[in-house]
Amino acid sequence: MNSYKIEEQYNLSGKTAIVTGASKGIGAAIAKGLAECGANVVVSSRKQDAVDAVAKEITEAGGKAIGISCHVGEAEQLQNLVDKTVATFGGVDIVINNAATNPVFSTLDVTTGDVFDKIMNVNVKAPFLLNNIVYPFLKS
């Protein structure tokens, strides 16, 4: 196995990344990995205290990060996420759509239309909307 550090392989200095669903698990690990590679990281999830905790871990390790709470199923909150990111870091270069939901672990016959709508809003519509909001920054 090679003994190299990830930041030696991937230089993201000067880049800004938004990571949704980043308050724990895979999202938090992605946020930390991006920071290790030099990116400014926006840690995002629904609860401000949770995103602040991950952002603090990143900054204490020498990275640059802020926490912005955002429920990705709410279009206004997605716009706010991008607006605050741009105000803080000047743009957006990387978007990781990690937030997702699956509120029912059961069979299709007991899944209601409301549950289906929630799954589609968070897992499909939200990434589409967020990507459209950041597209002007990504294409430049």
Short mmCIF file of C-alpha atoms in Angstrom, two decimals:
data_model
loop_
_atom_site.label_atom_id
_atom_site.label_comp_id
_atom_site.label_asym_id
_atom_site.label_seq_id
_atom_site.Cartn_x
_atom_site.Cartn_y
_atom_site.Cartn_z
CA MET A 1 0.00 0.00 0.00
CA ASN A 2 1.28 3.46 -0.86
CA SER A 3 2.08 5.75 2.03
CA TYR A 4 1.00 9.16 0.80
CA LYS A 5 -1.20 11.86 2.14
CA ILE A 6 -4.34 12.74 0.26
CA GLU A 7 -3.45 16.44 0.21
CA GLU A 8 -0.28 15.57 -1.71
CA GLN A 9 -2.36 13.99 -4.47
CA TYR A 10 -5.21 16.50 -4.69
CA ASN A 11 -4.63 20.23 -4.33
CA LEU A 12 -7.91 22.10 -3.83
CA SER A 13 -6.35 25.29 -2.50
CA GLY A 14 -8.48 28.29 -3.38
CA LYS A 15 -11.51 26.13 -4.21
CA THR A 16 -14.76 26.30 -2.26
CA ALA A 17 -16.92 23.23 -1.64
CA ILE A 18 -20.47 22.88 -0.34
CA VAL A 19 -21.24 19.51 1.23
CA THR A 20 -24.86 18.79 2.13
CA GLY A 21 -25.68 16.22 4.78
CA ALA A 22 -22.26 16.90 6.28
CA SER A 23 -23.00 16.83 10.00
CA LYS A 24 -22.06 13.17 10.42
CA GLY A 25 -21.02 9.99 8.67
CA ILE A 26 -20.01 10.04 5.04
CA GLY A 27 -20.82 13.74 4.61
CA ALA A 28 -18.60 14.78 7.51
CA ALA A 29 -15.80 12.57 6.19
CA ILE A 30 -16.12 14.14 2.73
CA ALA A 31 -16.04 17.65 4.23
CA LYS A 32 -12.92 16.81 6.25
CA GLY A 33 -11.23 15.23 3.23
CA LEU A 34 -11.89 18.27 1.07
CA ALA A 35 -10.47 20.52 3.80
CA GLU A 36 -7.36 18.30 4.06
CA CYS A 37 -6.85 18.95 0.36
CA GLY A 38 -7.00 22.70 0.94
CA ALA A 39 -10.59 23.55 0.00
CA ASN A 40 -12.71 26.08 1.84
CA VAL A 41 -15.57 23.91 3.05
CA VAL A 42 -19.18 24.74 3.78
CA VAL A 43 -20.54 22.09 6.12
CA SER A 44 -24.29 21.93 5.67
CA SER A 45 -27.11 19.99 7.27
CA ARG A 46 -30.39 20.82 9.01
CA LYS A 47 -29.08 21.64 12.50
CA GLN A 48 -26.76 24.61 13.04
CA ASP A 49 -25.11 23.17 16.14
CA ALA A 50 -24.26 19.96 14.27
CA VAL A 51 -22.68 21.74 11.29
CA ASP A 52 -20.82 24.10 13.60
CA ALA A 53 -19.30 21.12 15.41
CA VAL A 54 -17.91 19.62 12.18
CA ALA A 55 -16.71 23.02 10.94
CA LYS A 56 -14.93 23.50 14.27
CA GLU A 57 -13.19 20.13 13.91
CA ILE A 58 -11.99 21.19 10.48
CA THR A 59 -10.72 24.60 11.59
CA GLU A 60 -9.03 23.16 14.67
CA ALA A 61 -7.17 20.79 12.33
CA GLY A 62 -5.97 23.77 10.29
CA GLY A 63 -8.61 23.82 7.57
CA LYS A 64 -11.05 26.50 6.50
CA ALA A 65 -14.73 25.78 7.11
CA ILE A 66 -18.02 27.31 8.10
CA GLY A 67 -21.30 25.68 9.03
CA ILE A 68 -24.54 26.76 7.38
CA SER A 69 -27.76 25.06 8.37
CA CYS A 70 -29.97 24.13 5.42
CA HIS A 71 -32.91 21.80 4.93
CA VAL A 72 -32.31 20.80 1.31
CA GLY A 73 -36.01 20.10 0.83
CA GLU A 74 -36.69 23.85 1.16
CA ALA A 75 -35.76 25.83 -1.97
CA GLU A 76 -35.37 29.12 -0.05
CA GLN A 77 -32.85 27.50 2.26
CA LEU A 78 -30.85 26.25 -0.73
CA GLN A 79 -30.64 29.79 -2.07
CA ASN A 80 -29.57 31.03 1.38
CA LEU A 81 -26.88 28.32 1.51
CA VAL A 82 -25.39 29.51 -1.76
CA ASP A 83 -25.75 33.21 -0.89
CA LYS A 84 -23.91 32.77 2.42
CA THR A 85 -21.24 30.63 0.78
CA VAL A 86 -20.58 33.25 -1.89
CA ALA A 87 -20.60 36.06 0.69
CA THR A 88 -18.01 34.20 2.76
CA PHE A 89 -15.74 32.61 0.16
CA GLY A 90 -16.53 34.49 -3.07
CA GLY A 91 -17.93 31.61 -5.09
CA VAL A 92 -18.56 27.89 -5.35
CA ASP A 93 -16.35 25.38 -7.16
CA ILE A 94 -17.49 22.01 -5.81
CA VAL A 95 -20.92 20.72 -4.77
CA ILE A 96 -21.36 17.41 -2.98
CA ASN A 97 -25.06 16.50 -2.80
CA ASN A 98 -24.79 14.05 0.09
CA ALA A 99 -28.03 14.81 1.98
CA ALA A 100 -30.72 12.15 1.56
CA THR A 101 -33.64 10.62 3.36
CA ASN A 102 -35.50 7.37 3.58
CA PRO A 103 -38.13 7.84 6.30
CA VAL A 104 -39.80 4.46 5.77
CA PHE A 105 -38.08 1.11 5.85
CA SER A 106 -40.98 -1.00 4.72
CA THR A 107 -42.74 -2.38 1.71
CA LEU A 108 -44.20 -0.30 -1.08
CA ASP A 109 -47.78 -1.05 -0.12
CA VAL A 110 -47.44 0.85 3.19
CA THR A 111 -45.52 3.79 1.75
CA THR A 112 -47.80 6.81 1.42
CA GLY A 113 -47.74 9.48 -1.25
CA ASP A 114 -46.52 12.00 1.33
CA VAL A 115 -43.52 9.80 2.14
CA PHE A 116 -42.79 9.34 -1.55
CA ASP A 117 -42.95 13.12 -2.06
CA LYS A 118 -40.52 13.69 0.82
CA ILE A 119 -38.06 11.17 -0.60
CA MET A 120 -38.27 12.69 -4.08
CA ASN A 121 -37.97 16.28 -2.79
CA VAL A 122 -34.87 15.60 -0.71
CA ASN A 123 -33.14 12.93 -2.80
CA VAL A 124 -33.92 14.09 -6.35
CA LYS A 125 -35.36 17.61 -6.51
CA ALA A 126 -32.99 19.23 -3.98
CA PRO A 127 -29.76 18.24 -5.79
CA PHE A 128 -31.29 19.43 -9.07
CA LEU A 129 -32.24 22.81 -7.55
CA LEU A 130 -28.92 23.29 -5.74
CA ASN A 131 -26.94 22.46 -8.86
CA ASN A 132 -28.99 24.98 -10.84
CA ILE A 133 -28.37 27.69 -8.23
CA VAL A 134 -24.59 27.13 -8.25
CA TYR A 135 -24.27 26.56 -11.99
CA PRO A 136 -23.32 30.19 -12.76
CA PHE A 137 -20.34 29.86 -10.39
CA LEU A 138 -19.33 26.41 -11.62
CA LYS A 139 -19.26 27.38 -15.30
CA SER A 140 -17.00 30.38 -14.78
#
